[in-house]
Amino acid sequence: MAAARWACGSRRALLGCGSGTSEVKDSCWRRPHGAMRYLLTDDVLRLQEFQEKKVTIAYQIYGNKDLYFRRIEDKLKKNELVHKDELKKFLHLCQTAADVELAKTLIYRYHSENISRTYGEFKFGPLFIRLCYELDLPEIALELIKDQTLNGFFCDSTSFNILMDMLFTKGLYESALEVLMEMRRQKIKFSRESYILGFAICYKLNRQESRSLCGLLLDEIDMKAEHIPRQAFCFAAALALKRNNIAKAKSIFSRIMNTDSRICNNLNILIQTEAGAMVDVLQLLEVAQETVAPHFVKRPEISEEVLAAVREKVNNNPTQLARFESVYSKLQASGQISALSLDDMLCQTPHQRKHHPIPLEQRKINPRTFKSLQSTLLSE
C-alpha cells in the first residue's frame, strides 16, 4: 500500500516548463500550471517494484537496520571486502540523505574492489538512481554518474535514462543535457528511451548547442538504421517548428512511419498551418471531425491552442474563416477540442504494453486440451 501511494505521489510533485517564439504559436508550447512532466513508462522506471522490494527487505530485517548499518560501517573502517548482496541490501534499506551519503562510500569501495569484474555482474547503477529518484536527490545521482573514478559502475543506458527523466521532470534541462553528454562520453549505447529523452531535452533547451546535438542524433539514427519511437521524431520536428524552420519540420515529420496518434495529428496541423497550406489544414480538420469510430474509441482531439493558430491564419480570408468556424463548431459539439497544448501532448508518458494476468479460473484449464489441469496432472 505504501509503495502504491509513493509511486503516485512522487511523480505528482515534479514539474517542468515550456517556451516558444510568437504569441499565438507560443501558446502551443505552453502547459497549464501543475501539469506533470515525465517521459519514461513505469515498466522502464520500475519505481513501484523498487519500493516494494524495499518494504520486503525492511520487513525481513525489522528492528535490526541500525545494527546492520553499524556492521557495514565497521567493515569500511577495517577495510574488509564488501559483498554484492551486502551492497544490494544496504541500498534497499536507505531512507534518508544521510543514509545515501554512507551508501556513496560503500559504492566507491565496492567498485574499487570489483572494477575488473563488472561485466556480467548485477548492475547497481539503476538501483542507485532509483533510490535517488525516490528520495529526490538528483544532485547526488548527477555527481556520481559523472565521476570518472566510477567509470563502469553506471554501464547501462537505464541508469542514464532514469536520471535524465528525473531531471526533465523537475525542469532541470541543463543538468539533463549534462547527463546526455556524459552518456555519449562514456560511449553508452543509446536505447529507444535515450533518443526520446535526448530529443526532448534539445527541444526544451532550444539553444544552438542543443539544436546541433539534435542534428547529430538524427544523423546517428540514419547511420544505424534503427527503429526510433515516433515520440522522438515528434520532439525533433517540434524543435524545428519552434525555430520557424518549416522545411526541416516537414522533413523530420515525414520520417514517422505511423502518424495515427493525437500528437502527430496536432503537430501535422500546426506544421501545415505555419507552411500556409490552409486548404490542406481545413481538410485535415474536417476529416478529424467526420471520423466515424465505435463508442469505445476516442475520436481525434485537436488542441484549442493549435486551432487558435489556424484561426489566426485564416482570419483575413472570409471563405476560409467561415469554413473554419463551421468545422470548429462541429468539433466543439462532439467534444473533440482538447485543453492540452502541443507541449503537454509531447511531454506525456507514452502508452506502455499492458500484460493482462490470466484469470484464476482460466488457469485451471489446459489451453491445449481444454480439460481441467488437475485431471490432466492426475492422469500423468
Coordinates of C-alpha atoms in Angstrom, one line a residue:
M1 CA 0.0 0.0 0.0
A2 CA 2.8 2.4 0.9
A3 CA 4.6 1.5 -2.3
A4 CA 1.5 2.4 -4.4
R5 CA 1.0 5.7 -2.6
W6 CA 4.6 6.6 -3.1
A7 CA 4.6 5.7 -6.8
C8 CA 1.7 8.1 -7.4
G9 CA 2.8 10.9 -5.1
S10 CA 6.4 11.1 -6.2
R11 CA 5.5 11.9 -9.7
R12 CA 2.8 14.4 -9.0
A13 CA 5.2 16.7 -7.2
L14 CA 7.6 17.1 -10.1
L15 CA 7.2 19.8 -12.8
G16 CA 8.8 21.4 -15.9
C17 CA 8.3 24.4 -18.1
G18 CA 7.7 25.5 -21.8
S19 CA 8.8 28.1 -24.2
G20 CA 8.1 29.4 -27.7
T21 CA 8.5 32.3 -30.3
S22 CA 5.4 34.2 -31.4
E23 CA 2.4 34.9 -29.2
V24 CA -0.1 32.6 -30.8
K25 CA 2.3 29.8 -31.7
D26 CA 4.0 30.3 -28.4
S27 CA 0.8 29.2 -26.6
C28 CA 1.0 25.8 -28.4
W29 CA 4.2 25.1 -26.4
R30 CA 2.8 26.1 -23.0
R31 CA 1.2 24.0 -20.4
P32 CA -1.3 24.5 -17.6
H33 CA 0.2 25.2 -14.2
G34 CA 0.8 22.0 -12.4
A35 CA 0.8 19.7 -15.4
M36 CA 3.0 16.6 -15.0
R37 CA 6.3 16.2 -16.9
Y38 CA 7.8 12.8 -17.5
L39 CA 8.6 10.6 -20.4
L40 CA 9.5 7.1 -19.3
T41 CA 6.9 4.5 -18.7
D42 CA 6.6 2.7 -15.4
D43 CA 7.9 -0.5 -16.9
V44 CA 11.2 1.3 -17.5
L45 CA 11.4 3.3 -14.3
R46 CA 10.2 0.3 -12.2
L47 CA 9.9 2.6 -9.2
Q48 CA 7.0 0.8 -7.6
E49 CA 8.8 -2.5 -8.0
F50 CA 11.9 -1.0 -6.3
Q51 CA 9.7 0.4 -3.4
E52 CA 8.0 -3.0 -2.9
K53 CA 11.4 -4.6 -2.7
K54 CA 12.5 -2.0 -0.1
V55 CA 9.4 -2.9 2.0
T56 CA 10.2 -6.6 1.8
I57 CA 13.8 -6.2 2.9
A58 CA 12.8 -3.8 5.7
Y59 CA 10.4 -6.4 6.9
Q60 CA 13.0 -9.1 6.8
I61 CA 15.4 -7.0 8.9
Y62 CA 12.8 -5.4 11.1
G63 CA 14.3 -3.8 14.2
N64 CA 17.9 -4.6 13.0
K65 CA 18.5 -1.8 10.5
D66 CA 20.8 0.2 12.8
L67 CA 22.7 -2.9 13.7
Y68 CA 23.2 -3.7 10.0
F69 CA 24.4 -0.2 9.2
R70 CA 26.9 -0.3 12.1
R71 CA 28.2 -3.6 10.8
I72 CA 28.7 -2.1 7.4
E73 CA 30.5 0.9 8.9
D74 CA 32.8 -1.4 10.8
K75 CA 33.6 -3.3 7.5
L76 CA 34.5 0.0 5.9
K77 CA 36.8 1.0 8.8
K78 CA 38.5 -2.4 8.9
N79 CA 39.0 -2.3 5.1
E80 CA 37.1 -5.6 4.7
L81 CA 35.7 -6.8 1.4
V82 CA 32.1 -5.6 0.6
H83 CA 30.0 -8.3 -1.0
K84 CA 27.4 -7.8 -3.7
D85 CA 24.4 -8.9 -1.5
E86 CA 25.5 -6.5 1.2
L87 CA 25.5 -3.5 -1.1
K88 CA 22.2 -4.5 -2.6
K89 CA 20.6 -4.9 0.8
F90 CA 22.1 -1.6 2.0
L91 CA 20.7 0.4 -0.9
H92 CA 17.3 -1.0 -0.3
L93 CA 17.4 0.0 3.4
C94 CA 18.4 3.6 2.7
Q95 CA 15.7 6.0 3.8
T96 CA 17.4 9.4 4.2
A97 CA 20.0 11.6 2.5
A98 CA 22.4 10.7 5.4
D99 CA 21.9 7.0 4.5
V100 CA 22.8 7.8 0.9
E101 CA 26.0 9.5 1.9
L102 CA 27.1 6.3 3.6
A103 CA 25.9 4.4 0.5
K104 CA 28.2 6.5 -1.6
T105 CA 31.2 5.4 0.4
L106 CA 30.1 1.8 0.1
I107 CA 29.7 2.2 -3.7
Y108 CA 33.2 3.6 -4.1
R109 CA 34.7 0.8 -2.0
Y110 CA 32.7 -1.9 -3.8
H111 CA 33.6 -0.5 -7.3
S112 CA 37.3 -0.3 -6.4
E113 CA 37.3 -3.9 -5.3
N114 CA 35.3 -5.2 -8.3
I115 CA 36.4 -2.8 -11.1
S116 CA 37.7 -5.7 -13.2
R117 CA 34.6 -7.9 -12.7
T118 CA 31.8 -5.6 -13.6
Y119 CA 30.9 -7.3 -16.9
G120 CA 28.1 -9.7 -16.5
E121 CA 27.6 -8.8 -12.8
F122 CA 24.5 -7.3 -11.2
K123 CA 24.0 -3.7 -12.4
F124 CA 23.9 -1.4 -9.4
G125 CA 23.6 1.7 -11.4
P126 CA 19.8 1.7 -12.0
L127 CA 19.2 0.6 -8.4
F128 CA 21.1 3.6 -7.0
I129 CA 19.5 6.1 -9.4
R130 CA 16.0 4.7 -8.4
L131 CA 17.0 5.3 -4.8
C132 CA 17.9 8.9 -5.7
Y133 CA 14.7 9.3 -7.6
E134 CA 12.7 8.1 -4.6
L135 CA 14.5 10.4 -2.1
D136 CA 14.6 13.4 -4.5
L137 CA 18.4 13.6 -4.6
P138 CA 19.2 14.5 -8.3
E139 CA 22.4 16.3 -7.3
I140 CA 23.9 13.2 -5.7
A141 CA 22.9 11.0 -8.7
L142 CA 24.4 13.5 -11.1
E143 CA 27.6 13.8 -9.1
L144 CA 28.2 10.0 -9.1
I145 CA 27.2 9.3 -12.7
K146 CA 29.8 12.0 -13.9
D147 CA 32.6 10.8 -11.5
Q148 CA 35.2 9.2 -13.8
T149 CA 36.5 7.1 -10.9
L150 CA 33.2 5.2 -11.1
N151 CA 33.5 4.5 -14.8
G152 CA 31.8 1.2 -15.5
F153 CA 29.6 1.3 -12.4
F154 CA 26.9 3.1 -14.5
C155 CA 27.5 0.9 -17.5
D156 CA 23.9 0.7 -18.9
S157 CA 21.5 3.1 -20.6
T158 CA 18.8 2.6 -17.9
S159 CA 20.8 4.5 -15.3
F160 CA 21.2 7.5 -17.6
N161 CA 17.7 7.3 -18.8
I162 CA 16.1 7.3 -15.3
L163 CA 18.3 10.2 -14.2
M164 CA 17.5 12.2 -17.4
D165 CA 13.8 11.6 -16.8
M166 CA 14.2 12.7 -13.2
L167 CA 15.9 16.0 -14.1
F168 CA 13.5 16.6 -17.0
T169 CA 10.6 16.1 -14.7
K170 CA 11.9 18.8 -12.4
G171 CA 12.6 21.2 -15.3
L172 CA 16.4 20.9 -14.8
Y173 CA 17.1 20.7 -18.6
E174 CA 20.7 21.9 -18.3
S175 CA 21.6 19.1 -15.9
A176 CA 19.7 16.6 -18.1
L177 CA 21.9 17.7 -21.0
E178 CA 25.0 17.1 -18.9
V179 CA 23.8 13.5 -18.3
L180 CA 23.2 13.1 -22.0
M181 CA 26.7 14.4 -22.9
E182 CA 28.2 12.2 -20.2
M183 CA 26.4 9.2 -21.7
R184 CA 28.0 9.9 -25.1
R185 CA 31.4 10.5 -23.5
Q186 CA 31.2 7.1 -21.8
K187 CA 30.1 5.5 -25.1
I188 CA 27.0 4.0 -23.5
K189 CA 24.7 2.6 -26.2
F190 CA 21.5 4.6 -26.7
S191 CA 18.2 2.8 -26.2
R192 CA 14.9 3.8 -27.7
E193 CA 14.2 5.8 -24.5
S194 CA 17.6 7.5 -24.7
Y195 CA 16.6 9.0 -28.1
I196 CA 13.2 10.2 -26.8
L197 CA 14.9 11.9 -23.8
G198 CA 17.7 13.3 -25.9
F199 CA 15.3 15.0 -28.4
A200 CA 13.1 16.1 -25.5
I201 CA 16.0 17.8 -23.8
C202 CA 17.1 19.5 -27.0
Y203 CA 13.5 20.7 -27.7
K204 CA 13.2 22.1 -24.2
L205 CA 16.5 24.0 -24.2
N206 CA 16.0 25.3 -27.7
R207 CA 19.6 26.6 -27.9
Q208 CA 22.3 26.5 -30.6
E209 CA 24.1 23.7 -28.8
S210 CA 21.0 21.6 -28.3
R211 CA 19.9 22.2 -31.9
S212 CA 23.3 21.0 -33.1
L213 CA 23.0 17.9 -30.9
C214 CA 19.6 17.2 -32.3
G215 CA 21.1 17.2 -35.8
L216 CA 23.8 14.8 -34.7
L217 CA 21.3 12.4 -33.1
L218 CA 19.3 12.4 -36.4
D219 CA 22.4 11.6 -38.4
E220 CA 23.3 8.9 -35.9
I221 CA 19.9 7.3 -36.4
D222 CA 20.4 7.4 -40.2
M223 CA 23.7 5.6 -39.9
K224 CA 22.5 2.9 -37.5
A225 CA 19.2 2.5 -39.4
E226 CA 17.5 1.8 -36.1
H227 CA 13.7 1.9 -35.4
I228 CA 13.1 5.0 -33.3
P229 CA 9.9 5.8 -31.5
R230 CA 7.7 8.4 -33.1
Q231 CA 7.7 10.5 -30.0
A232 CA 11.5 11.1 -30.5
F233 CA 10.8 12.4 -34.1
C234 CA 7.9 14.5 -32.8
F235 CA 10.2 16.3 -30.4
A236 CA 12.7 16.9 -33.2
A237 CA 10.0 18.2 -35.6
A238 CA 8.6 20.4 -32.8
L239 CA 12.1 21.9 -32.2
A240 CA 12.4 22.7 -35.9
L241 CA 9.0 24.3 -35.8
K242 CA 9.9 26.4 -32.8
R243 CA 12.8 27.8 -34.9
N244 CA 10.5 28.5 -37.8
N245 CA 12.3 26.0 -39.9
I246 CA 9.2 24.7 -41.6
A247 CA 11.1 22.7 -44.2
K248 CA 13.1 20.9 -41.6
A249 CA 10.0 20.2 -39.5
K250 CA 8.3 18.7 -42.6
S251 CA 11.3 16.5 -43.4
I252 CA 11.5 15.1 -39.9
F253 CA 7.8 14.5 -39.6
S254 CA 7.9 12.6 -42.9
R255 CA 10.1 10.0 -41.2
I256 CA 7.4 9.0 -38.8
M257 CA 6.1 5.6 -40.0
N258 CA 2.8 5.6 -38.2
T259 CA 1.2 9.1 -37.7
D260 CA -2.0 7.8 -36.3
S261 CA -1.8 9.5 -32.9
R262 CA -3.1 12.6 -31.2
I263 CA 0.3 14.3 -31.1
C264 CA 1.0 13.5 -34.7
N265 CA -2.3 14.9 -35.8
N266 CA -1.9 18.1 -33.9
L267 CA 1.8 18.5 -34.9
N268 CA 0.9 18.0 -38.6
I269 CA -1.8 20.5 -38.5
L270 CA 0.5 23.1 -36.9
I271 CA 3.3 22.4 -39.5
Q272 CA 0.8 22.8 -42.4
T273 CA -0.6 25.9 -40.8
E274 CA 2.9 27.5 -40.4
A275 CA 3.6 26.5 -44.0
G276 CA 0.5 28.4 -45.1
A277 CA -1.3 25.3 -46.6
M278 CA -4.7 26.3 -45.2
V279 CA -6.7 24.3 -47.7
D280 CA -4.9 21.2 -46.5
V281 CA -5.3 22.2 -42.9
L282 CA -9.1 22.7 -43.2
Q283 CA -9.4 19.3 -44.9
L284 CA -7.5 17.7 -42.0
L285 CA -9.8 19.3 -39.5
E286 CA -12.9 18.2 -41.5
V287 CA -11.6 14.6 -41.7
A288 CA -11.0 14.6 -38.0
Q289 CA -14.5 15.8 -37.3
E290 CA -16.1 13.4 -39.7
T291 CA -14.2 10.3 -38.4
V292 CA -16.6 7.5 -37.5
A293 CA -15.4 5.4 -34.6
P294 CA -17.0 2.9 -32.2
H295 CA -18.3 4.5 -29.0
F296 CA -15.3 3.0 -27.0
V297 CA -12.7 4.6 -29.3
K298 CA -11.9 8.2 -28.8
R299 CA -12.3 10.4 -31.9
P300 CA -9.3 12.6 -32.9
E301 CA -8.7 15.5 -30.5
I302 CA -7.4 18.9 -31.6
S303 CA -5.7 21.3 -29.2
E304 CA -7.5 24.5 -28.6
E305 CA -4.2 26.4 -29.0
V306 CA -3.5 24.7 -32.3
L307 CA -7.0 25.7 -33.5
A308 CA -6.2 29.3 -32.4
A309 CA -3.1 29.3 -34.6
V310 CA -5.3 28.1 -37.5
R311 CA -7.9 30.8 -36.9
E312 CA -5.2 33.5 -37.0
K313 CA -4.0 32.3 -40.4
V314 CA -7.5 32.2 -42.0
N315 CA -8.7 35.4 -40.3
N316 CA -8.2 37.6 -43.4
N317 CA -9.8 35.1 -45.8
P318 CA -13.7 35.2 -45.3
T319 CA -14.3 32.0 -47.2
Q320 CA -11.7 30.0 -45.3
L321 CA -12.7 31.7 -42.0
A322 CA -16.4 30.6 -42.5
R323 CA -15.3 27.1 -43.3
F324 CA -13.1 27.0 -40.2
E325 CA -15.8 28.3 -37.9
S326 CA -18.2 25.7 -39.2
V327 CA -15.7 22.8 -38.5
Y328 CA -14.8 24.4 -35.2
S329 CA -18.4 24.4 -34.0
K330 CA -18.7 20.7 -35.0
L331 CA -15.5 19.7 -33.2
Q332 CA -16.7 21.6 -30.1
A333 CA -20.1 19.9 -30.2
S334 CA -18.6 16.4 -30.5
G335 CA -16.1 17.1 -27.6
Q336 CA -13.0 16.9 -29.9
I337 CA -11.3 20.1 -28.7
S338 CA -8.7 19.5 -26.1
A339 CA -7.4 22.0 -23.5
L340 CA -4.0 20.4 -23.7
S341 CA -1.3 22.4 -25.5
L342 CA 1.0 20.7 -28.0
D343 CA 3.7 20.9 -25.4
D344 CA 1.5 18.9 -23.0
M345 CA 0.9 16.2 -25.6
L346 CA 4.5 15.9 -26.4
C347 CA 5.6 15.5 -22.8
Q348 CA 3.0 12.9 -21.7
T349 CA 4.3 9.5 -21.0
P350 CA 3.8 7.2 -24.0
H351 CA 1.5 4.2 -23.6
Q352 CA 3.1 1.0 -22.4
R353 CA 2.2 -2.5 -23.2
K354 CA -0.1 -4.0 -20.6
H355 CA 0.3 -7.6 -19.7
H356 CA -3.2 -8.7 -18.6
P357 CA -3.0 -11.5 -16.0
I358 CA -4.9 -14.7 -16.8
P359 CA -7.9 -15.0 -14.5
L360 CA -7.6 -17.8 -12.0
E361 CA -10.5 -19.8 -13.3
Q362 CA -8.8 -19.8 -16.8
R363 CA -5.5 -21.1 -15.3
K364 CA -7.3 -24.2 -14.2
I365 CA -7.9 -25.2 -17.8
N366 CA -5.3 -26.8 -20.1
P367 CA -5.0 -24.4 -23.1
R368 CA -4.4 -27.3 -25.5
T369 CA -7.0 -29.9 -24.3
F370 CA -9.4 -27.5 -22.6
K371 CA -9.6 -30.1 -19.8
S372 CA -9.1 -29.5 -16.1
L373 CA -5.4 -29.1 -15.3
Q374 CA -5.9 -31.1 -12.1
S375 CA -7.3 -34.1 -14.0
T376 CA -4.5 -33.9 -16.6
L377 CA -1.9 -34.0 -13.8
L378 CA -3.6 -36.9 -12.1
S379 CA -3.6 -38.9 -15.4
E380 CA 0.1 -38.3 -15.9

